[in-house]
PDB file of C-alpha atoms in Angstrom:
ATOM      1  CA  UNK A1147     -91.235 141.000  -1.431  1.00  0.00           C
ATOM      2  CA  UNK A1148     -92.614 144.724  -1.281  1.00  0.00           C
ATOM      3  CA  UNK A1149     -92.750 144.700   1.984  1.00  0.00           C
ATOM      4  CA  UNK A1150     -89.070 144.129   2.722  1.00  0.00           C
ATOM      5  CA  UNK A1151     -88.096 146.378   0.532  1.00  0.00           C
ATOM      6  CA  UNK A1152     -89.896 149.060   2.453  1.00  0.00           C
ATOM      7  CA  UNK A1153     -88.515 148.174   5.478  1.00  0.00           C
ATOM      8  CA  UNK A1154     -84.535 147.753   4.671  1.00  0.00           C
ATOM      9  CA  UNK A1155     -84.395 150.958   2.119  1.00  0.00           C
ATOM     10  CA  UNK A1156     -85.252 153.493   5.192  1.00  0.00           C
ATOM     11  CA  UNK A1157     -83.114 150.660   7.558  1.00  0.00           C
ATOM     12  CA  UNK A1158     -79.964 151.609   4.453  1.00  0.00           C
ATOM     13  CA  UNK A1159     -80.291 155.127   3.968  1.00  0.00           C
ATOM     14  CA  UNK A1160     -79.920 155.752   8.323  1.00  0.00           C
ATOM     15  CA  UNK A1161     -77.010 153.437   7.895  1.00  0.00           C
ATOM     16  CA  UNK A1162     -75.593 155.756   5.125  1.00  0.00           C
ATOM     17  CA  UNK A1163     -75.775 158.994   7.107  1.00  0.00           C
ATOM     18  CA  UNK A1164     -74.385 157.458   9.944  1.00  0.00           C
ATOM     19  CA  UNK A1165     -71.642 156.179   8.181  1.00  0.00           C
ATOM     20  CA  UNK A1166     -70.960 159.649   7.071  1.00  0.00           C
ATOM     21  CA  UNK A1167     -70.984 161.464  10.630  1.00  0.00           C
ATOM     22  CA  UNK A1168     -69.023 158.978  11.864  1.00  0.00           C
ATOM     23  CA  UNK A1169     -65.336 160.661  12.715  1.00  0.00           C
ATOM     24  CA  UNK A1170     -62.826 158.992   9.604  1.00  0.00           C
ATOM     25  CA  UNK A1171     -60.133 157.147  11.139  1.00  0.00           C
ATOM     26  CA  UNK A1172     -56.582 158.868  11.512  1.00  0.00           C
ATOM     27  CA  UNK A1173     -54.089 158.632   8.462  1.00  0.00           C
ATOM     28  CA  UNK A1174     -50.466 158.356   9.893  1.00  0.00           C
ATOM     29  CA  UNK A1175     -48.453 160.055   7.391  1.00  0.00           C
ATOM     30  CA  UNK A1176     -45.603 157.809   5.995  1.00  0.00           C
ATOM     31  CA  UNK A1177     -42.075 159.222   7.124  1.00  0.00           C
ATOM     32  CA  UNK A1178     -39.487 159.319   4.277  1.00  0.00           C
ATOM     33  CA  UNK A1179     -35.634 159.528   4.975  1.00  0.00           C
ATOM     34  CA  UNK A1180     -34.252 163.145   4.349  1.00  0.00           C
ATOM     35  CA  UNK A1181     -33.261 163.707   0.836  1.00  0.00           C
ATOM     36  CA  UNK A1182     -29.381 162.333   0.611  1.00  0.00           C
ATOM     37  CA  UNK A1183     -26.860 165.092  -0.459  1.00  0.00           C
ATOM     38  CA  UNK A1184     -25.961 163.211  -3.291  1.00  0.00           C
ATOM     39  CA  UNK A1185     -29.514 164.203  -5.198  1.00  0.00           C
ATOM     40  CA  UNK A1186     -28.595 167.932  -4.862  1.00  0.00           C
ATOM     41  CA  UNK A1187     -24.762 168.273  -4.675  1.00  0.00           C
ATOM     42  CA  UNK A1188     -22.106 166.415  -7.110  1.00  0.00           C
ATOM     43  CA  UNK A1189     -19.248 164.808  -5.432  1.00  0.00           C
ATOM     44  CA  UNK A1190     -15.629 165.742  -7.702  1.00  0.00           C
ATOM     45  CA  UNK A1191     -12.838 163.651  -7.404  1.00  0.00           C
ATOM     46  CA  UNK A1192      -9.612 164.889  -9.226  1.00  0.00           C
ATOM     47  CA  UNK A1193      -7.289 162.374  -9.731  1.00  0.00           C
ATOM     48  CA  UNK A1194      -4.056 165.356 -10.310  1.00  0.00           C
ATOM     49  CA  UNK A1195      -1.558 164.732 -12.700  1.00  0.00           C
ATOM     50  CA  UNK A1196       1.526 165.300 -10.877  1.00  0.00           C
ATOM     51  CA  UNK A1197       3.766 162.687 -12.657  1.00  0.00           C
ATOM     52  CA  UNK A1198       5.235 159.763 -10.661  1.00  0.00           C
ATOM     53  CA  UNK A1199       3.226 160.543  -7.860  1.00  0.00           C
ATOM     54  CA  UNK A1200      -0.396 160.438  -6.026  1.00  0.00           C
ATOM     55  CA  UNK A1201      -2.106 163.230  -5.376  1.00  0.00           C
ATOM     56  CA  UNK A1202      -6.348 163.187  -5.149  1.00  0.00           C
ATOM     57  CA  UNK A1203      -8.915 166.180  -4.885  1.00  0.00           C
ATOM     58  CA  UNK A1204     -12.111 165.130  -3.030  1.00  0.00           C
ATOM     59  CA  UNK A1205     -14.444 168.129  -3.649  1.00  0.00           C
ATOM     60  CA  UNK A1206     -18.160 168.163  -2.388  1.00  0.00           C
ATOM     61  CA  UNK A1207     -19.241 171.977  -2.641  1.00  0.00           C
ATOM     62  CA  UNK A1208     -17.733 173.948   0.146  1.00  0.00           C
ATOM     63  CA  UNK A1209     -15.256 170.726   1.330  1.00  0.00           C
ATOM     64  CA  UNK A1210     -12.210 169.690   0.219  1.00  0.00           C
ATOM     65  CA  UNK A1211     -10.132 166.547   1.150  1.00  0.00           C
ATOM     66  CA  UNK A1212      -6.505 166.003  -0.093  1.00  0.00           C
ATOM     67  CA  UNK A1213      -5.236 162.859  -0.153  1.00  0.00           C
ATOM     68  CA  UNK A1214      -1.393 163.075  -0.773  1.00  0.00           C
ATOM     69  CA  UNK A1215       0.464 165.941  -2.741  1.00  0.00           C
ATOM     70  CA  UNK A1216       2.932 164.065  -5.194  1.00  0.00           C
ATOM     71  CA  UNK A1217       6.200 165.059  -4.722  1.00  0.00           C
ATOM     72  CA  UNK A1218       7.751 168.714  -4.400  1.00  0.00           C
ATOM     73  CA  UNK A1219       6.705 171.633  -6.985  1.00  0.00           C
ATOM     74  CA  UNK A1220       4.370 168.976  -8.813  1.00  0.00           C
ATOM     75  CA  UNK A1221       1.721 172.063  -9.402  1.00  0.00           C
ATOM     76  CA  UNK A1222      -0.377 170.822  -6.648  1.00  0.00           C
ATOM     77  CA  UNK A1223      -1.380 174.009  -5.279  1.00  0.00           C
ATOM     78  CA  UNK A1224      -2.472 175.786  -8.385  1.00  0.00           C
ATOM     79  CA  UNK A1225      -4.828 173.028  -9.468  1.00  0.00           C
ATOM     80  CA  UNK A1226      -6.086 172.583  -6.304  1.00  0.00           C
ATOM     81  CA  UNK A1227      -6.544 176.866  -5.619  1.00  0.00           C
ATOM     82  CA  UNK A1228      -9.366 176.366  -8.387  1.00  0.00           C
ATOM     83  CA  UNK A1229     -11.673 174.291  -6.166  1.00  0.00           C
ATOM     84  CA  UNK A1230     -10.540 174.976  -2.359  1.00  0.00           C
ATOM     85  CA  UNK A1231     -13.095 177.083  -1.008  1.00  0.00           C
ATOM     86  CA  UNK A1232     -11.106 178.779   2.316  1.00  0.00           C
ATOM     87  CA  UNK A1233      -9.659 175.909   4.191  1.00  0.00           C
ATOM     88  CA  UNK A1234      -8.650 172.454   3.388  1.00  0.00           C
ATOM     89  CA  UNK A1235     -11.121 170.752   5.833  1.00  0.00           C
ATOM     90  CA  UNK A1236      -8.953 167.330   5.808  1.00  0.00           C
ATOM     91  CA  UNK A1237      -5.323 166.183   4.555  1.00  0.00           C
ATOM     92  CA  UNK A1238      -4.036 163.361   4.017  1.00  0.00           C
ATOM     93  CA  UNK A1239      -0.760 162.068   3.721  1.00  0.00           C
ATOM     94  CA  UNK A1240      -0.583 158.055   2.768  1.00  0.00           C
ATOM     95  CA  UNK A1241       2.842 157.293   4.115  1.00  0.00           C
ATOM     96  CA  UNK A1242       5.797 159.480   4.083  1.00  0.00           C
ATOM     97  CA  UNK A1243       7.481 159.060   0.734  1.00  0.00           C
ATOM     98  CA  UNK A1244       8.823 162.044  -1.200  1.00  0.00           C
ATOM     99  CA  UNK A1245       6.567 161.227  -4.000  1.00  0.00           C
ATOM    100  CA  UNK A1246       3.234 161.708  -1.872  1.00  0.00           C
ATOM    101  CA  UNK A1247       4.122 164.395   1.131  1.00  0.00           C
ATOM    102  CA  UNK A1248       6.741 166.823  -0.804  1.00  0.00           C
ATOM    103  CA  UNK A1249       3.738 168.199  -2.624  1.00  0.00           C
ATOM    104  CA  UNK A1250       1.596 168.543   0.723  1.00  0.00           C
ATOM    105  CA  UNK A1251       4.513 171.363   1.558  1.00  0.00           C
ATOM    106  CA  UNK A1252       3.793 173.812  -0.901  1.00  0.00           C
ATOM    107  CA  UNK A1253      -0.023 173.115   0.109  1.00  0.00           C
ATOM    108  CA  UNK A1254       0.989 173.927   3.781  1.00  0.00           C
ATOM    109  CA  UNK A1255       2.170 176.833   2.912  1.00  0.00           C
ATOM    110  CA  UNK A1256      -0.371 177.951   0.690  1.00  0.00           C
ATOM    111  CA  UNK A1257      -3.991 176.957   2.961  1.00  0.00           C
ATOM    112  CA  UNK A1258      -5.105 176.728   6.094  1.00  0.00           C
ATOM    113  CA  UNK A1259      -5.490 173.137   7.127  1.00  0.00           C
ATOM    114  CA  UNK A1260      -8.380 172.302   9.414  1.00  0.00           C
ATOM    115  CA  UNK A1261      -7.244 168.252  10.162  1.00  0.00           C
ATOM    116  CA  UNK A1262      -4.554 166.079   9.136  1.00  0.00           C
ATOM    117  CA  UNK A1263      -4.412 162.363   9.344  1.00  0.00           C
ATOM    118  CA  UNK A1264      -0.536 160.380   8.734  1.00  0.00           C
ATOM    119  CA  UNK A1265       0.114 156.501   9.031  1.00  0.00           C
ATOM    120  CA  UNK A1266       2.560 157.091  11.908  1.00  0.00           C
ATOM    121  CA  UNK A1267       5.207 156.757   9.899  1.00  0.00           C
ATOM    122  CA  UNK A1268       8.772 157.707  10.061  1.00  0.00           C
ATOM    123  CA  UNK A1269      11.388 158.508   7.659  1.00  0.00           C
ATOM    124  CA  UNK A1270      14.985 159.998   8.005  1.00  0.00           C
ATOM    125  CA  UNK A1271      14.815 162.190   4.448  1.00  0.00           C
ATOM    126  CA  UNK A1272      14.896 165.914   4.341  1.00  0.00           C
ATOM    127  CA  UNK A1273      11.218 166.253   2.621  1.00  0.00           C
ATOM    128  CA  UNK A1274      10.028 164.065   5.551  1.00  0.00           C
ATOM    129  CA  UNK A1275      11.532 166.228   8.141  1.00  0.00           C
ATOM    130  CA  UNK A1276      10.043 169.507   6.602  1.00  0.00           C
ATOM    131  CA  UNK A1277       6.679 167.786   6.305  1.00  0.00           C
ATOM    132  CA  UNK A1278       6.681 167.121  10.021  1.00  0.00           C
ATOM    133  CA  UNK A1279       7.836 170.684  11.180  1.00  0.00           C
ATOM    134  CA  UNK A1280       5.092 172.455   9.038  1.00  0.00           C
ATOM    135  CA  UNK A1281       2.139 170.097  10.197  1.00  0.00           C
ATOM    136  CA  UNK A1282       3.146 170.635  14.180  1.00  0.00           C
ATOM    137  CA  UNK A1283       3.334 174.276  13.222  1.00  0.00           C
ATOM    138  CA  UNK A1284       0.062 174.451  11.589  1.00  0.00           C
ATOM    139  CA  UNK A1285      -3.247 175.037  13.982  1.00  0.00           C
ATOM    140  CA  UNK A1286      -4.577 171.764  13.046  1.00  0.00           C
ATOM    141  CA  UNK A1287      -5.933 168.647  14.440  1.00  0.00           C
ATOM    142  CA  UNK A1288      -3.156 165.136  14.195  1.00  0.00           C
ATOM    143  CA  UNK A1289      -4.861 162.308  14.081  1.00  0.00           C
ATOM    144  CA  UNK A1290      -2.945 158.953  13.175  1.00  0.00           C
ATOM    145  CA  UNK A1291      -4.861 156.324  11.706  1.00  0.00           C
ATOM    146  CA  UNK A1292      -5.694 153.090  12.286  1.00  0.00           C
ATOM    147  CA  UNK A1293      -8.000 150.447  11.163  1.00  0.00           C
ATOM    148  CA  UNK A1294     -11.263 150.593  12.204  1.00  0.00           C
ATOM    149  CA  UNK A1295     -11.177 154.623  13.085  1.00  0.00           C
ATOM    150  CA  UNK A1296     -12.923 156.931  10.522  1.00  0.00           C
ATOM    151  CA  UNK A1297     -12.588 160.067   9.489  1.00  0.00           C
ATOM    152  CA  UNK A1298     -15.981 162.416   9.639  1.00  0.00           C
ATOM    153  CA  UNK A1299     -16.348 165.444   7.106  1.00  0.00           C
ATOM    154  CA  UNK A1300     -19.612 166.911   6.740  1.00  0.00           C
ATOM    155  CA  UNK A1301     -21.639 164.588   5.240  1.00  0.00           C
ATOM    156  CA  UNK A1302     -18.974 162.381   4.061  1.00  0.00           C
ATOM    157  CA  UNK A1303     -17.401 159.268   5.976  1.00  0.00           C
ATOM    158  CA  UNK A1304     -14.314 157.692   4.601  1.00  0.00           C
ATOM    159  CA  UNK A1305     -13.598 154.140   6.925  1.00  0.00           C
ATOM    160  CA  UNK A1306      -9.925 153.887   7.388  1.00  0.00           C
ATOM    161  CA  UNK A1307      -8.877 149.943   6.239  1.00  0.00           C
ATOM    162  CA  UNK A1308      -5.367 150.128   6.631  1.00  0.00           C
ATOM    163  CA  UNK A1309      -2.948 150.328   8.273  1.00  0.00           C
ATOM    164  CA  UNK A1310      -2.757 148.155  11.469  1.00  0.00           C
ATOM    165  CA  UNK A1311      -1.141 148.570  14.999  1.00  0.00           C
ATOM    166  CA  UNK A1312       1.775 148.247  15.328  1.00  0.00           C
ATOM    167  CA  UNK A1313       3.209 149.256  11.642  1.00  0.00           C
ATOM    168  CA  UNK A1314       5.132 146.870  10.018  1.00  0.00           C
ATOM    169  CA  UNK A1315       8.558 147.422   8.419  1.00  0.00           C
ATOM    170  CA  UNK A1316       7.170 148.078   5.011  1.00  0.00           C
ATOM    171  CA  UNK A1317       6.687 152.004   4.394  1.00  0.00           C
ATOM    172  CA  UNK A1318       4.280 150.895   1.087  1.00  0.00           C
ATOM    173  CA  UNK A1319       2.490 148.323   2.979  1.00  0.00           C
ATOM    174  CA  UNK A1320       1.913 150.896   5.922  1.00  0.00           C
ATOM    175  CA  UNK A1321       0.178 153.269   3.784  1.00  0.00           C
ATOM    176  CA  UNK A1322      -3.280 154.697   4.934  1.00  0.00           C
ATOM    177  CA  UNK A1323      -6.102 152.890   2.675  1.00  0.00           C
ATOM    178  CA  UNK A1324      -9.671 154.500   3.026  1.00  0.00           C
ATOM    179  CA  UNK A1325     -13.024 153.051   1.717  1.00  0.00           C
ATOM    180  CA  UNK A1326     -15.624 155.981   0.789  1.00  0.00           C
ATOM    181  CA  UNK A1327     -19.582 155.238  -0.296  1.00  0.00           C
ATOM    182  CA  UNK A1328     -21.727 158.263  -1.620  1.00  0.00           C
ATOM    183  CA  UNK A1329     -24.894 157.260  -2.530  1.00  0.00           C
ATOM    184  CA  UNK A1330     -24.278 154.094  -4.347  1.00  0.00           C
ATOM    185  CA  UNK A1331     -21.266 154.609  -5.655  1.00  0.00           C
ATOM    186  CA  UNK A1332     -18.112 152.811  -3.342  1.00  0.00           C
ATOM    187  CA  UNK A1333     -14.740 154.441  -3.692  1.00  0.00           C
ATOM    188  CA  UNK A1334     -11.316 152.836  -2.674  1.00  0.00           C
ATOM    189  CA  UNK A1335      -8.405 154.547  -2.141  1.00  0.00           C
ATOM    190  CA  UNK A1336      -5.325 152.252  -1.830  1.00  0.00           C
ATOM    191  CA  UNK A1337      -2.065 154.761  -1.098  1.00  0.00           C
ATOM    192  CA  UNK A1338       0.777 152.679  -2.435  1.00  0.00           C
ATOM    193  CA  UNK A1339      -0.474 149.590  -0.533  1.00  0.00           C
ATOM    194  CA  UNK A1340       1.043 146.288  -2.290  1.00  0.00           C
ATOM    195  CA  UNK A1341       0.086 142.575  -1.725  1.00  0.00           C
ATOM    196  CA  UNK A1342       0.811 142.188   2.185  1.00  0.00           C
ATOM    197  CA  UNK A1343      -1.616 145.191   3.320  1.00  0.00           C
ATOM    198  CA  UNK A1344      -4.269 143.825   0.830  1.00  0.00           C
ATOM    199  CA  UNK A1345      -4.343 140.124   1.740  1.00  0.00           C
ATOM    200  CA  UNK A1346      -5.459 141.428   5.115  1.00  0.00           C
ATOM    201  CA  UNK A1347      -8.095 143.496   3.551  1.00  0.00           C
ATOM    202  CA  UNK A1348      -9.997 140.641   1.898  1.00  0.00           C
ATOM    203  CA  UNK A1349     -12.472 140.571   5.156  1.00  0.00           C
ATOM    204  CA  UNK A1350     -13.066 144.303   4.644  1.00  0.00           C
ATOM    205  CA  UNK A1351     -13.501 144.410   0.521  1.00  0.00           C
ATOM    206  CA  UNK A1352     -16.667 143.615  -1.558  1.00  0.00           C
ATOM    207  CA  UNK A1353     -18.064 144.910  -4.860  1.00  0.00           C
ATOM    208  CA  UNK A1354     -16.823 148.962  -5.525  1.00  0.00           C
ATOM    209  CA  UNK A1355     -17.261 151.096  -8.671  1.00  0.00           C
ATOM    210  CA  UNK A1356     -14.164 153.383  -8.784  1.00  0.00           C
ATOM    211  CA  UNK A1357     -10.813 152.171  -7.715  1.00  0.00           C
ATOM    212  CA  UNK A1358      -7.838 154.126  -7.289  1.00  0.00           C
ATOM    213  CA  UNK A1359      -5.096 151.271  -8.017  1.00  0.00           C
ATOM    214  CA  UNK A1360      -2.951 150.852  -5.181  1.00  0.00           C
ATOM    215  CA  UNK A1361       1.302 151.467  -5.878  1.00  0.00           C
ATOM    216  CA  UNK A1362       0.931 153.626  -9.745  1.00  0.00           C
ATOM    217  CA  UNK A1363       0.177 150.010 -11.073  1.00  0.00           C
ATOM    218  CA  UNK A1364       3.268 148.094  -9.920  1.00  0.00           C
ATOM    219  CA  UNK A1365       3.190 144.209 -10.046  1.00  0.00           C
ATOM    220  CA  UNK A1366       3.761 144.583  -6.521  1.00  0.00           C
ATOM    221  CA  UNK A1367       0.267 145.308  -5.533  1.00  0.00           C
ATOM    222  CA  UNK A1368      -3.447 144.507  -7.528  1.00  0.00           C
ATOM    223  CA  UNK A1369      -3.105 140.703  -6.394  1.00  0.00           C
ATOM    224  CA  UNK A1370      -5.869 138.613  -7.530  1.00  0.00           C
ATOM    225  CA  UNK A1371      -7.443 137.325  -5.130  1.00  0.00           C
ATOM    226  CA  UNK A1372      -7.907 141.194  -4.041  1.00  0.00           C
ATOM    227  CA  UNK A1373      -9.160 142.414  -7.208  1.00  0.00           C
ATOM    228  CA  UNK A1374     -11.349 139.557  -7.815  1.00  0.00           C
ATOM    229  CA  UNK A1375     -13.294 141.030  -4.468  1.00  0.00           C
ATOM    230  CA  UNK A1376     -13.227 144.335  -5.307  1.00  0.00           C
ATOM    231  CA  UNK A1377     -14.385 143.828  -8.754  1.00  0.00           C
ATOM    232  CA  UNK A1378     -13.776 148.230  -9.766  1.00  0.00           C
ATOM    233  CA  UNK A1379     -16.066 149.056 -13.047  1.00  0.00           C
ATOM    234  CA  UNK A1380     -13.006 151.773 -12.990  1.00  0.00           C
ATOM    235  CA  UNK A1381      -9.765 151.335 -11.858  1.00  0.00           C
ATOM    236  CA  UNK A1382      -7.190 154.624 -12.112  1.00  0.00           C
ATOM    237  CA  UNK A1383      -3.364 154.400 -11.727  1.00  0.00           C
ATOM    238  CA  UNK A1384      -0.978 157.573 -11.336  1.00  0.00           C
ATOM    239  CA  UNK A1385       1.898 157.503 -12.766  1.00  0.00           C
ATOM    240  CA  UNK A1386       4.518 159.845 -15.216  1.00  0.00           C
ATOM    241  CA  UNK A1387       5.395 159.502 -18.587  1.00  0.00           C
ATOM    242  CA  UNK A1388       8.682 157.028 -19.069  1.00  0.00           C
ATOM    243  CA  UNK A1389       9.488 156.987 -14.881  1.00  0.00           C
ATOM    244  CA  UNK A1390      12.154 155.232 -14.010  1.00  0.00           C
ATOM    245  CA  UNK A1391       9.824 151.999 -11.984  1.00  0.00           C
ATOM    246  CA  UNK A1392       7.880 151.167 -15.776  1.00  0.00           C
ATOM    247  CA  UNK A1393       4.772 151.804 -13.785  1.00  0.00           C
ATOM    248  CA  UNK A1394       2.278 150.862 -14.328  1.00  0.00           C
ATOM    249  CA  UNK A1395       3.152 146.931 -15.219  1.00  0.00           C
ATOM    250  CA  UNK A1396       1.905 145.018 -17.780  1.00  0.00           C
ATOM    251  CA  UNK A1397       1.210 142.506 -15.510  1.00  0.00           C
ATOM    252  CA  UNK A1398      -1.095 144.662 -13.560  1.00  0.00           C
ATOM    253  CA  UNK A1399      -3.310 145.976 -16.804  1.00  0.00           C
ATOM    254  CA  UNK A1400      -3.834 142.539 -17.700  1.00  0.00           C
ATOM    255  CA  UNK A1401      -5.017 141.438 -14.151  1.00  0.00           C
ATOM    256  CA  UNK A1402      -7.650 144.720 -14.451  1.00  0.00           C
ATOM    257  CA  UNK A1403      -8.617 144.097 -17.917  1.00  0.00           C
ATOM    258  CA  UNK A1404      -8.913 140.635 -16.922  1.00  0.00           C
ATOM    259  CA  UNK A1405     -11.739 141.238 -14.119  1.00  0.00           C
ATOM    260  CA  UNK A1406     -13.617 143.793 -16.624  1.00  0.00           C
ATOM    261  CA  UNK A1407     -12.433 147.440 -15.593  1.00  0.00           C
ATOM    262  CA  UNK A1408     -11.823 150.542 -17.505  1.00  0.00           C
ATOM    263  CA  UNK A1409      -8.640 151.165 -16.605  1.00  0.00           C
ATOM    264  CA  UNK A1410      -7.233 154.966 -16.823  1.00  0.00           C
ATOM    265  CA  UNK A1411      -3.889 156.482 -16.307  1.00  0.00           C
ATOM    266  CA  UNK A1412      -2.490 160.290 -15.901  1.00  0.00           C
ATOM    267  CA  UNK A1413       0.356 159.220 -17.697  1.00  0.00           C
ATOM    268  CA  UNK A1414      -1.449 158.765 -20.965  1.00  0.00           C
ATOM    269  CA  UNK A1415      -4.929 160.800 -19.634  1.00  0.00           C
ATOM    270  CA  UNK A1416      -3.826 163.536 -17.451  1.00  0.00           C
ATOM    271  CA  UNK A1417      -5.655 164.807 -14.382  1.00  0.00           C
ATOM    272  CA  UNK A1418      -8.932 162.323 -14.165  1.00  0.00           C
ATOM    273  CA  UNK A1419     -11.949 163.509 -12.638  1.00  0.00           C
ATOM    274  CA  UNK A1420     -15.012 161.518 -11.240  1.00  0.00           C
ATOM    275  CA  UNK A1421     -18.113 163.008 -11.119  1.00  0.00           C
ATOM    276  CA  UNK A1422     -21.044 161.632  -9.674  1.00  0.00           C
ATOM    277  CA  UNK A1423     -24.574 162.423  -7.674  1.00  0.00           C
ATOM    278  CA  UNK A1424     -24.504 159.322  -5.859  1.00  0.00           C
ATOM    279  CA  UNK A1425     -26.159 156.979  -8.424  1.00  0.00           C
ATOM    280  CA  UNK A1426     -24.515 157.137 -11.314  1.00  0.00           C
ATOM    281  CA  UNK A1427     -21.250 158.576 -12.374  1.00  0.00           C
ATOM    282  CA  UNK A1428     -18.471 160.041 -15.170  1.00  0.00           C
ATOM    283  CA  UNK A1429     -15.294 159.847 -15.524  1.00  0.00           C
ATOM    284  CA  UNK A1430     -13.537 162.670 -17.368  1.00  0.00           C
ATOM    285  CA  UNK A1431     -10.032 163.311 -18.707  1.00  0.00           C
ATOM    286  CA  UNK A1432      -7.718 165.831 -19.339  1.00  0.00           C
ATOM    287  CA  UNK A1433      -5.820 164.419 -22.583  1.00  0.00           C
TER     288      UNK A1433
END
């Protein structure tokens, strides 16, 4: 028994210092995804209170998307002049009712506009016509859009779901609907879209947190079968005090309570903001 342990303790300690010469084996380092923007910058959205009317402030440090503009002298511009840094990078304009594009003219007038996207759309009214003649004049790129196209801004990507080619002879049902994901957090904007343009969504929907309820809350639109898909944690309608329509419709808080969401207005809330970093998110009010 002494005598093997003289010969394997010398036999262990060689072993030893070899192992330690011996070049250590290469360490690839593990490659991590670049931080996303929403861990450093907030993403605002302003829903505006501009009465019976959309208009919606996407704000994301130096760029700013409007989507719609209410309808004329709503005070569009002067919420808006707080949070536009230089140019509008992207506008928006649903479909061409009064009560979405008369507000965009005073915003024409007032910024530079980079891009503008419209449905395609036609109407015969004097707002319309104005609308038209300030967005040809402006140095600015026309897109029309269509499901399936996108529209790119910075680091943002909003996924055009409606409308389809050719338009149908519903202006509501025509309007441009556009799906936007930061982070985790899923944001649908539904223009006045009612019950035909969202039954051929239901391919396109799934689980969202903030929903921007399509038509100021009419019984016309929020079927169902759509909402049941979409499932908003929030769900905002935009509509004035007393109008004329009754928007939003009992019919349609019941169908959102129904499925679970907080549901806010800017008739009884004022302007609504969002706030989020791409995980989590607040929703702020103005009344």
């Amino acid at each position: 028994m002494n005598k093997l342990k003289t010969i394997w303790l010398p036999l262990f300690l060689i072993l030893l210092v070899l192992a330690s010469c011996s070049p250590k084996p290469s360490i690839t380092p593990s490659v991590t995804s670049s931080p996303s923007p929403s861990t450093t910058l907030a993403l605002t959205v302003h829903f505006i209170d501009v009465g019976q009317g959309d208009s919606i402030l996407i704000d994301l440090g130096d760029t700013e998307i409007l989507i719609d503009g209410g309808d004329r002298s709503p005070g569009v511009v002067d919420y808006i002049s707080a949070y536009v840094d230089g140019a509008l990078e992207i506008m928006v304009a649903t479909h061409p009712h009064a009560d979405h594009i008369g507000g965009l003219i005073a915003v024409l007038d007032k910024f530079e506009v980079k891009e503008i996207w419209v449905n395609g759309d036609t109407s015969t009214s004097k707002t319309f016509q104005e609308f038209m003649s300030l967005i040809n004049a402006e140095n600015a790129t026309i897109h029309e859009a269509e499901r399936g196209k996108s529209i790119q801004v910075g680091v943002l990507t909003f996924v055009i779901l409606h409308p389809t080619k050719p338009l149908g002879t519903d202006v509501n049902n025509n309007s441009i609907v556009l799906s936007l994901s930061y982070g985790e957090i899923d944001l649908l904007f539904m223009g006045d879209a009612e019950r035909q343009a969202e039954s051929s969504m239901l391919n396109l929907i799934s689980d969202i947190e903030i929903l921007k309820v399509g038509h100021h809350g009419s019984r016309s639109s929020s079927s169902p079968d759509f909402l049941n898909l979409a499932k908003p944690e929030v769900a905002i309608y935009m509509a004035g005090v007393g109008n004329r329509y009754g928007h939003p419709h009992n019919e349609t808080l019941d169908a959102l309570n129904t499925i679970g969401a907080r549901v806010y207005g800017t008739d009884t809330s004022g302007s609504i903001r969002v706030v989020t970093e791409g995980k989590t998110y607040t929703v702020q009010t103005t009344k």
